[in-house]
XYZ file of C-alpha atoms in Angstrom:
692
model
C 129.098 104.450 69.753
C 132.336 104.497 71.774
C 130.608 106.427 74.553
C 127.859 103.821 74.654
C 130.434 101.025 75.030
C 132.052 102.871 77.914
C 128.624 103.359 79.471
C 127.875 99.668 79.064
C 131.088 98.667 80.863
C 130.406 101.124 83.691
C 126.851 99.899 83.970
C 128.032 96.270 84.171
C 130.300 97.185 87.083
C 127.331 98.899 88.754
C 125.177 95.789 88.383
C 127.929 93.567 89.773
C 128.234 95.818 92.807
C 124.506 95.580 93.421
C 124.229 91.809 92.957
C 124.494 90.897 96.623
C 122.530 87.636 96.554
C 124.388 84.385 97.252
C 125.345 82.280 94.223
C 123.075 79.520 92.936
C 124.908 76.716 94.736
C 124.231 78.351 98.108
C 120.503 78.988 97.633
C 118.783 77.396 100.642
C 115.939 78.282 103.020
C 118.579 79.948 105.199
C 118.984 82.660 102.547
C 115.644 83.953 103.781
C 115.461 86.709 106.384
C 113.283 84.700 108.774
C 115.025 81.332 108.500
C 116.238 79.414 110.399
C 113.372 79.864 112.810
C 113.913 81.411 116.230
C 111.696 82.649 119.020
C 110.225 85.309 116.686
C 108.384 82.817 114.486
C 105.708 84.746 112.517
C 102.209 83.965 113.856
C 100.842 83.203 110.378
C 103.564 80.718 109.412
C 102.295 77.332 108.212
C 103.988 73.994 108.941
C 104.245 72.172 105.600
C 106.309 69.126 106.574
C 103.403 66.674 106.373
C 101.797 67.976 103.160
C 105.187 67.988 101.420
C 105.809 64.375 102.399
C 102.379 63.350 101.144
C 102.942 65.160 97.838
C 106.362 63.581 97.373
C 104.811 60.143 97.892
C 102.330 60.939 95.098
C 105.167 62.162 92.877
C 106.987 58.852 93.340
C 103.850 56.955 92.289
C 103.805 58.983 89.067
C 107.547 58.702 88.486
C 108.098 62.460 88.774
C 111.356 64.081 89.878
C 109.829 67.581 89.855
C 106.247 68.816 90.229
C 105.263 72.414 89.418
C 102.216 73.820 91.204
C 100.082 76.869 90.349
C 96.767 78.290 91.560
C 95.132 78.369 88.144
C 92.441 76.285 86.422
C 90.987 75.883 82.923
C 89.482 79.372 83.176
C 92.800 80.870 84.406
C 91.009 81.510 87.697
C 92.646 81.333 91.128
C 89.681 81.199 93.494
C 89.726 79.472 96.893
C 89.058 76.071 95.279
C 92.321 76.349 93.346
C 94.714 77.674 96.009
C 97.120 74.755 95.609
C 100.174 76.898 96.318
C 98.730 77.958 99.669
C 97.835 74.351 100.443
C 101.353 73.071 99.821
C 103.486 76.051 100.974
C 101.351 78.266 103.211
C 101.850 81.250 100.876
C 98.508 82.975 100.289
C 99.532 85.673 97.797
C 97.841 86.004 94.425
C 101.028 85.670 92.346
C 103.537 82.849 92.662
C 104.110 79.172 91.936
C 105.805 76.263 93.687
C 108.420 73.764 92.506
C 108.854 70.578 94.542
C 111.584 67.940 94.131
C 112.228 64.850 96.225
C 114.254 66.864 98.740
C 113.706 70.590 98.073
C 110.804 73.007 97.735
C 110.880 76.431 96.060
C 108.384 79.272 95.814
C 108.902 81.782 92.989
C 107.207 85.170 93.375
C 107.821 88.862 92.694
C 108.859 91.718 94.981
C 105.284 92.540 96.030
C 105.233 89.320 98.048
C 108.779 88.764 99.335
C 107.990 89.706 102.935
C 104.622 87.959 102.925
C 106.163 84.730 101.624
C 108.967 84.937 104.198
C 106.349 85.217 106.945
C 103.920 82.547 105.775
C 106.252 79.763 104.593
C 108.132 77.584 107.059
C 111.798 76.797 106.616
C 111.164 73.823 104.348
C 110.964 76.392 101.550
C 113.467 78.294 99.436
C 112.288 81.728 98.265
C 113.138 82.351 94.611
C 112.951 86.127 94.182
C 111.805 86.734 90.623
C 113.674 89.507 88.809
C 116.284 90.044 91.531
C 119.944 89.957 90.398
C 121.780 86.882 91.645
C 118.732 84.631 91.802
C 118.318 81.879 89.189
C 115.332 81.576 86.901
C 112.979 78.670 87.663
C 114.367 76.902 84.576
C 118.002 77.183 85.665
C 117.120 76.120 89.208
C 115.353 72.983 87.942
C 118.291 72.178 85.632
C 120.710 72.494 88.565
C 118.636 70.087 90.674
C 117.916 67.396 88.069
C 119.645 65.090 85.613
C 119.044 64.381 81.949
C 115.794 62.440 81.399
C 114.434 63.307 84.848
C 110.686 63.882 84.667
C 109.047 67.268 85.322
C 105.273 67.302 85.771
C 102.751 70.085 85.207
C 99.007 69.733 85.768
C 97.277 70.310 82.420
C 94.266 71.948 84.103
C 96.437 74.601 85.814
C 99.091 75.317 83.175
C 98.875 77.507 80.104
C 99.926 76.062 76.767
C 102.623 78.746 76.454
C 104.059 77.893 79.879
C 104.210 74.215 79.021
C 106.052 75.021 75.790
C 108.461 77.294 77.668
C 109.316 74.555 80.171
C 109.779 72.078 77.331
C 112.089 74.459 75.454
C 114.135 75.594 78.464
C 114.557 72.321 80.335
C 116.654 70.812 77.541
C 116.726 67.008 77.851
C 114.349 66.722 80.793
C 111.138 64.787 80.333
C 108.451 67.470 80.672
C 105.094 65.773 81.150
C 101.432 66.728 81.268
C 99.790 65.474 84.445
C 96.029 64.982 84.178
C 95.312 64.178 87.838
C 95.833 66.915 90.453
C 98.450 65.509 92.849
C 97.866 68.193 95.477
C 94.100 67.574 95.455
C 94.440 63.817 96.002
C 94.897 64.315 99.741
C 93.202 67.698 100.189
C 90.443 66.528 102.518
C 88.968 69.966 103.338
C 89.307 71.545 99.923
C 86.819 74.411 99.391
C 84.149 73.293 96.912
C 83.914 74.735 93.425
C 81.293 77.510 93.714
C 77.980 77.234 91.893
C 75.953 80.393 92.554
C 73.116 82.125 90.729
C 73.621 84.377 87.712
C 71.919 87.708 87.098
C 71.601 90.178 84.210
C 73.726 93.329 84.059
C 71.098 95.573 82.515
C 71.361 98.012 79.615
C 71.082 101.099 81.836
C 74.522 100.162 83.180
C 76.149 98.447 80.196
C 75.173 100.923 77.466
C 75.312 98.120 74.875
C 73.211 94.989 74.305
C 74.951 91.633 74.409
C 73.783 90.929 70.860
C 75.730 93.973 69.646
C 78.799 92.800 71.563
C 78.555 89.375 69.929
C 78.411 91.055 66.513
C 81.622 92.949 67.349
C 83.292 89.699 68.401
C 82.205 88.009 65.163
C 83.675 90.876 63.196
C 87.051 90.274 64.875
C 87.448 86.740 63.456
C 87.515 85.277 59.943
C 85.166 83.074 57.955
C 85.207 79.523 59.241
C 86.401 80.605 62.701
C 84.857 80.082 66.106
C 86.108 82.191 69.015
C 86.692 80.038 72.087
C 86.276 82.133 75.260
C 87.684 80.721 78.489
C 88.357 83.956 80.378
C 85.556 84.543 82.906
C 85.541 88.383 82.751
C 85.340 88.224 78.945
C 82.363 85.866 79.117
C 80.530 87.992 81.686
C 81.145 91.142 79.614
C 80.173 89.519 76.296
C 76.769 88.267 77.510
C 75.950 91.097 79.989
C 75.551 88.720 82.900
C 77.250 88.497 86.279
C 77.573 85.913 89.050
C 79.034 85.310 92.489
C 81.515 82.440 92.139
C 84.741 84.382 92.764
C 85.252 85.251 96.418
C 88.929 84.562 97.018
C 91.764 87.082 97.207
C 89.903 89.149 94.636
C 86.115 89.352 94.823
C 84.585 89.540 91.361
C 81.009 89.070 90.040
C 81.968 86.136 87.819
C 80.704 82.599 87.225
C 82.278 79.379 85.986
C 81.666 79.084 82.272
C 83.004 78.622 78.748
C 81.662 80.085 75.508
C 81.849 79.508 71.744
C 81.030 82.313 69.309
C 81.130 81.243 65.633
C 81.773 83.693 62.821
C 78.710 82.462 60.934
C 75.635 84.350 62.306
C 73.468 81.384 61.310
C 75.206 79.392 64.045
C 74.130 80.320 67.562
C 76.749 81.042 70.228
C 76.974 78.476 73.016
C 77.374 79.252 76.718
C 78.479 76.477 79.077
C 77.310 76.850 82.713
C 77.411 74.697 85.830
C 73.948 73.381 86.694
C 72.608 75.335 83.729
C 68.954 74.204 83.897
C 68.484 75.599 87.402
C 70.197 78.877 86.477
C 67.998 79.380 83.408
C 64.920 79.347 85.615
C 66.053 82.282 87.769
C 66.498 86.044 87.352
C 64.978 86.059 83.826
C 68.168 84.518 82.450
C 66.282 82.319 79.972
C 64.455 85.352 78.577
C 67.700 87.321 78.392
C 69.395 84.579 76.339
C 66.206 83.783 74.344
C 66.569 80.010 74.763
C 64.103 77.418 76.095
C 64.172 75.545 79.416
C 66.658 73.037 77.978
C 68.959 75.770 76.697
C 68.023 75.152 73.046
C 67.309 77.808 70.418
C 64.227 78.026 68.196
C 64.957 77.540 64.470
C 66.383 80.600 62.675
C 66.544 82.761 65.816
C 69.999 84.259 65.430
C 69.915 86.336 68.623
C 69.462 83.227 70.790
C 72.265 81.815 72.969
C 72.410 78.048 73.380
C 73.189 76.930 76.936
C 74.782 73.609 77.903
C 76.356 71.975 80.946
C 79.826 73.275 81.901
C 81.511 69.850 81.841
C 80.349 69.066 78.284
C 82.607 71.794 76.895
C 85.517 69.352 76.696
C 83.497 66.767 74.783
C 81.896 69.334 72.465
C 85.085 71.184 71.524
C 86.722 68.361 69.514
C 83.466 67.970 67.558
C 83.149 71.655 66.627
C 84.062 71.747 62.901
C 85.184 75.383 62.651
C 88.763 76.564 63.159
C 89.248 77.117 66.884
C 90.525 80.617 67.705
C 91.974 80.343 71.192
C 93.247 83.090 73.500
C 97.027 83.487 73.451
C 97.245 82.449 77.126
C 94.949 79.443 76.699
C 94.974 76.663 79.272
C 96.838 73.495 78.233
C 93.839 71.198 78.691
C 91.654 73.458 76.551
C 94.328 73.701 73.869
C 94.678 69.924 73.690
C 90.901 69.472 73.348
C 90.800 71.745 70.288
C 91.177 69.922 66.963
C 92.275 72.952 64.915
C 93.820 75.328 67.493
C 94.997 78.798 66.476
C 96.279 81.013 69.286
C 95.511 84.706 68.883
C 95.190 87.648 71.257
C 91.561 88.081 72.184
C 90.017 91.229 70.716
C 87.497 91.095 73.568
C 90.164 92.336 75.985
C 90.391 95.746 74.326
C 86.650 95.915 73.677
C 86.115 95.476 77.406
C 88.976 97.751 78.487
C 87.829 100.727 76.379
C 84.626 101.765 78.128
C 81.700 102.982 76.067
C 80.334 106.447 76.827
C 77.638 105.148 79.203
C 80.116 103.013 81.149
C 82.672 105.820 81.337
C 80.149 108.399 82.557
C 78.539 106.089 85.059
C 81.914 104.951 86.343
C 82.830 108.524 87.303
C 79.464 108.850 89.060
C 80.180 105.634 90.936
C 83.565 106.969 92.019
C 81.993 110.064 93.603
C 79.856 107.839 95.834
C 82.705 105.482 96.650
C 84.993 108.420 97.480
C 82.288 109.775 99.786
C 82.033 106.383 101.538
C 85.773 106.405 102.251
C 85.691 110.022 103.475
C 82.748 109.202 105.749
C 84.673 106.293 107.205
C 87.877 108.276 107.761
C 86.052 111.167 109.454
C 84.478 108.700 111.882
C 87.645 106.653 112.324
C 89.959 109.590 112.967
C 87.523 110.925 115.554
C 87.617 107.546 117.271
C 91.414 107.288 117.331
C 92.431 110.935 117.830
C 89.610 112.602 119.764
C 88.038 109.744 121.671
C 91.399 107.993 122.228
C 89.784 104.647 121.422
C 92.252 101.775 121.800
C 89.972 98.931 120.705
C 90.284 99.446 116.945
C 92.364 96.933 114.981
C 93.226 96.398 111.338
C 90.383 93.897 110.997
C 87.690 95.880 112.806
C 88.574 98.984 110.770
C 88.346 97.020 107.497
C 85.011 95.495 108.477
C 83.521 98.864 109.423
C 84.571 100.436 106.112
C 83.087 97.475 104.242
C 79.801 97.972 106.090
C 79.602 101.612 104.953
C 80.083 100.618 101.320
C 77.405 97.926 101.596
C 74.802 100.558 102.473
C 75.023 101.872 98.908
C 71.900 100.607 97.070
C 73.885 99.360 94.056
C 76.831 97.941 95.992
C 77.478 94.237 95.509
C 80.288 93.730 98.016
C 84.003 94.488 98.092
C 86.312 94.195 95.087
C 89.143 92.542 97.051
C 90.105 91.801 100.630
C 90.743 95.168 102.282
C 94.410 95.930 102.962
C 94.171 97.546 106.385
C 97.749 97.786 107.654
C 99.484 99.659 110.455
C 103.232 100.188 110.895
C 105.404 97.281 109.688
C 102.429 95.441 108.189
C 102.064 98.304 105.689
C 105.539 97.490 104.359
C 104.073 94.241 102.960
C 102.643 95.316 99.596
C 99.581 93.062 99.542
C 99.178 92.406 103.253
C 95.707 91.421 104.422
C 94.933 91.227 108.127
C 93.975 87.908 109.672
C 93.185 86.900 113.233
C 96.817 85.809 113.566
C 98.381 89.050 112.265
C 95.799 91.634 113.359
C 97.407 94.684 115.022
C 95.877 97.494 117.043
C 95.599 100.905 115.343
C 97.941 103.320 117.118
C 98.614 107.053 117.058
C 102.352 106.772 116.375
C 102.518 104.744 113.156
C 101.520 105.159 109.518
C 98.229 103.500 108.582
C 97.829 102.309 104.982
C 94.276 101.570 103.806
C 93.760 99.995 100.363
C 90.142 99.078 99.632
C 87.470 98.931 96.976
C 83.884 98.068 96.192
C 81.847 96.305 93.536
C 78.907 98.335 92.252
C 76.507 97.827 89.356
C 78.115 100.946 87.854
C 81.765 100.239 88.569
C 84.606 98.500 90.363
C 86.668 100.723 92.659
C 90.152 100.596 94.161
C 91.582 103.393 96.307
C 94.532 103.700 98.694
C 95.327 106.439 101.169
C 97.943 106.537 103.929
C 97.293 108.306 107.247
C 98.937 109.180 110.543
C 96.900 109.809 113.696
C 99.717 111.480 115.623
C 102.917 113.273 114.668
C 104.746 111.738 111.684
C 108.534 111.570 111.535
C 110.608 113.485 108.987
C 111.325 110.193 107.181
C 107.622 109.381 106.944
C 106.782 112.836 105.588
C 109.581 112.635 103.028
C 108.359 109.222 101.855
C 104.746 110.407 101.621
C 105.645 113.615 99.791
C 107.800 111.806 97.244
C 105.022 109.297 96.567
C 102.553 112.173 96.195
C 104.875 113.836 93.659
C 104.836 110.553 91.730
C 101.020 110.486 91.833
C 100.869 114.037 90.495
C 103.536 113.311 87.868
C 101.366 110.645 86.291
C 97.990 112.327 86.817
C 99.135 115.601 85.188
C 100.927 114.006 82.236
C 100.092 115.043 78.660
C 101.385 112.840 75.814
C 100.864 112.328 72.065
C 98.499 109.549 71.049
C 100.425 106.383 70.166
C 102.832 106.499 73.104
C 102.832 103.162 74.957
C 102.146 102.504 78.631
C 105.789 101.809 79.552
C 106.775 105.394 78.778
C 103.738 106.808 80.579
C 104.711 104.775 83.634
C 108.079 106.544 83.871
C 106.384 109.872 84.600
C 105.336 108.438 87.962
C 108.645 106.765 88.749
C 110.783 109.820 87.944
C 110.473 111.474 91.403
C 111.419 108.216 93.143
C 114.264 107.419 90.728
C 115.550 110.966 91.157
C 116.112 110.261 94.836
C 117.659 106.826 94.240
C 114.848 104.451 95.144
C 111.601 103.099 93.762
C 108.893 100.482 94.171
C 108.688 96.923 92.896
C 105.094 96.858 91.678
C 103.561 98.460 88.609
C 102.479 102.082 88.776
C 99.004 101.164 87.633
C 96.649 98.474 86.388
C 93.551 98.559 84.247
C 90.275 98.379 86.122
C 86.994 96.853 85.028
C 83.411 98.012 85.015
C 81.698 95.777 87.597
C 84.070 92.911 86.866
C 87.660 92.427 88.084
C 89.673 95.002 90.006
C 92.686 94.234 87.767
C 91.996 94.283 84.037
C 94.174 93.657 80.982
C 95.513 93.942 78.449
C 97.192 97.219 79.407
C 98.940 98.232 82.601
C 101.320 101.012 83.610
C 104.684 99.325 83.982
C 107.983 100.281 82.348
C 108.582 96.612 81.530
C 105.399 96.330 79.440
C 104.607 98.397 76.332
C 100.845 98.380 75.753
C 98.291 100.581 74.032
C 96.645 103.405 75.959
C 93.591 105.062 74.420
C 90.672 107.277 75.506
C 88.014 105.796 77.800
C 90.420 103.358 79.428
C 90.675 103.366 83.227
C 93.864 102.891 85.244
C 95.044 103.036 88.814
C 97.758 105.558 89.690
C 99.514 103.953 92.685
C 103.198 104.553 93.370
C 104.527 103.598 96.776
C 107.409 103.375 99.233
C 107.988 100.410 101.561
C 110.508 100.431 104.400
C 110.880 96.821 105.509
C 109.870 96.210 109.101
C 108.890 99.869 109.633
C 106.121 101.296 107.445
C 104.672 101.612 103.980
C 103.237 104.487 101.955
C 100.980 103.989 98.944
C 98.609 106.484 97.350
C 96.196 105.143 94.750
C 93.520 106.840 92.681
C 91.690 105.747 89.550
C 92.166 107.934 86.481
C 90.501 107.902 83.086
C 92.209 108.492 79.752
C 90.786 111.419 77.817
C 91.752 113.756 74.981
C 93.775 116.764 76.068
C 91.962 120.026 75.421
C 95.005 122.147 74.610
C 94.535 124.866 72.020
C 97.314 123.760 69.658
C 99.380 120.595 69.222
C 102.513 119.630 67.308
C 101.654 118.741 63.689
C 97.993 118.678 64.667
C 98.424 115.414 66.555
C 95.924 114.271 69.153
C 97.285 114.483 72.684
C 95.979 112.535 75.660
C 95.905 113.086 79.403
C 94.297 111.712 82.553
C 91.266 112.916 84.488
C 90.682 112.045 88.141
C 87.904 109.582 88.955
C 88.779 108.995 92.626
C 88.167 112.164 94.667
C 89.543 111.597 98.155
C 91.902 114.280 99.534
C 95.480 113.580 100.579
C 96.764 113.948 104.145
C 98.165 117.476 104.801
C 100.150 116.565 107.916
C 102.212 114.130 105.829
C 103.060 116.574 103.023
C 106.223 118.673 102.914
C 104.599 121.481 100.957
C 107.927 123.243 100.463
C 109.042 120.274 98.354
C 106.199 120.760 95.849
C 106.802 122.735 92.688
C 104.443 125.428 91.470
C 102.872 123.056 88.923
C 102.375 120.391 91.589
C 100.694 122.924 93.862
C 98.401 124.039 91.043
C 97.448 120.427 90.345
C 96.791 119.766 94.037
C 94.608 122.889 94.317
C 92.581 121.819 91.290
C 92.217 118.282 92.642
C 91.078 119.568 96.034
C 88.470 121.763 94.357
C 87.116 118.704 92.536
C 86.969 116.813 95.845
C 84.946 119.619 97.424
C 82.743 120.143 94.383
C 81.785 116.495 93.837
C 82.538 114.369 96.899
C 81.766 117.238 99.278
C 78.450 118.093 97.637
C 77.403 114.443 97.656
C 78.171 114.222 101.377
C 76.196 117.409 102.033
C 73.218 115.956 100.167
C 73.314 112.950 102.512
C 73.616 115.073 105.650
C 77.140 113.809 106.477
C 78.236 116.962 108.330
C 81.303 115.514 110.070
C 82.550 113.963 106.847
C 82.223 117.313 105.078
C 84.257 119.004 107.822
C 86.937 116.320 107.536
C 87.128 116.807 103.762
C 87.206 120.611 103.910
C 90.052 120.550 106.450
C 92.148 118.672 103.870
C 91.295 120.719 100.793
C 92.365 124.242 101.760
C 93.879 126.258 98.932
C 97.667 126.437 98.732
C 99.777 129.375 97.666
C 101.307 128.686 94.257
C 104.187 131.109 94.728
C 106.064 129.895 97.813
C 109.663 130.714 98.654
C 110.825 127.213 99.288
C 114.205 125.523 99.605
C 114.962 123.367 96.577
C 117.999 121.615 98.057
C 118.194 117.915 97.317
C 117.070 115.595 100.101
C 117.998 111.960 100.524
C 115.185 109.447 100.817
C 114.551 107.451 103.971
C 116.686 104.344 104.264
C 114.845 101.520 102.522
C 115.367 97.768 102.497
C 117.131 95.669 99.892
C 113.959 95.389 97.809
C 114.014 99.158 97.282
C 117.610 99.108 96.147
C 116.773 96.288 93.741
C 113.823 98.112 92.215
C 115.933 101.213 91.660
C 118.380 98.961 89.806
C 115.533 97.759 87.557
C 114.586 101.347 86.840
C 118.139 102.221 85.855
C 118.322 99.113 83.675
C 115.181 100.226 81.847
C 116.488 103.742 81.230
C 119.867 102.358 80.145
C 118.319 99.979 77.600
C 116.114 102.746 76.217
C 119.229 104.852 75.675
C 121.363 102.094 74.111
C 118.576 100.965 71.796
C 117.682 104.486 70.707
């Protein structure tokens, strides 16, 4: 115990030395890297002076000292219609919220978006860096800027019930209020309309399970007298085996605006709430699929029928539903308040959806072979353009558009799964950068090119990242790439006993980066859906989140390195969880491992092969063989000769018995965000030790 106390003291000194951010009283827009503005004003920066004044006028009308703004709605969706944060601040990232007072404005976001926010927001805004030592929490910042009894407003349609409770609990004697009228929307004259597109059936050949069987599983997860209230759009689409086209914002998902009620009692029909439901029922055999009539009503005693009603009537129906209302744990505040007998409980549908059935799992791997081939075809063409033909007319945007066009040729493709991250040089250092006409850069032969893209297919949702160089990479760039590759292999080759949580699995990927004293601020991996959303809960690979990981789940494996203002490296593949086929295990326990779904080779010119261990070389050889066997054979079957040559040049067998130098190398010099993330990693390891 004494040694742990000594360690704690030493660790506290270490944290103090790393806490370089200015104290709370000095937090202003000028703490940001790109404020005050000078002649190098970012081209995508938005002037927010007028919209802030208009919002503050509305706040005064409502008697509010503080207004908190998010991108969400009653369905926890953040499509273009709901991008309030972008409207008020200019920040277009998918994660972050704004806090506005009568004289200050703050954006709170995580390390994935620090650089993007610094670019896009003008100097009216303070950047509150979530999780960074020295920065206040949103609660403490609001307390420092307000007095007792000052009013704090949150829009009920864009706030979860849990968030509202947290603000109420943490803001002490402040008057935390529900706001029922969207103050940002009052003067949003060109607000994108709420989408209302057609719905279509996701057929049994792809789903492997009828929607009636899924509804039975959902009923079995609740108790007598319960009704499961479903507000999450991916859960609704999965439960009823239908898809739509209402979500085309930062993430492009085949979803549709809806709510659903599924009662425990099988004698009571489930109810699906849709926008313009009568018109939708008359198209794509939807009425026949749901077994209802033209008015959305069910025949007597037909238990496999789904009643369909208008979307807006959900809020008038819910208070009149007599059963106990089982709400998702992250339920929207407006939905929670409409329920007469609310009980918050984690939705069992999340895990049902995340654990793919055998048909989904098999077909997903087949989908990944095609998608991998599409990316290889693109890169073979693109490298020839840049390297051999010396083409200088390619930009981040034109490259992204051309890749998208190749994917769209696939007969079962239904678009992209998110806006393609096509980024050269310093733009690649911005984790979730997306090129626009204002930021678009020409593809060169002397910078790293990071390409993160994905497609939506009837048999899967894909997400893959590779980093390239079309000239001669520097030693720093090769070291960064090789270390990230070692992290990829560390996770992909891991074997662990069933029951281990995702936070411990995540550390296998971070170990190579932590060993060299740096890391990355995002999670190592996220769940991925089957023709739904590119990010899927409830599990993810992050050392700060302990979740279940079981066979037939799918995850991304995507460590990275980001050198601010210079370059970024990220390598991302999708892996599936499967049982390990070892001959003998400790105490007969079941062990799990990953199997590769994405089969796109890595870039040899960026790899320091002498830094790879024997096991890493063996893994890379095996992976390359899979790329040739599956992606290569598919390309051959389609007559893609140049793509096959490109793939084969990157999958040559390595010697597994090299005589390499194992001396320790220092990583390339990263920015402050890298130092901060390494601190978080050390904190995690320290807490695991102390609590053990």
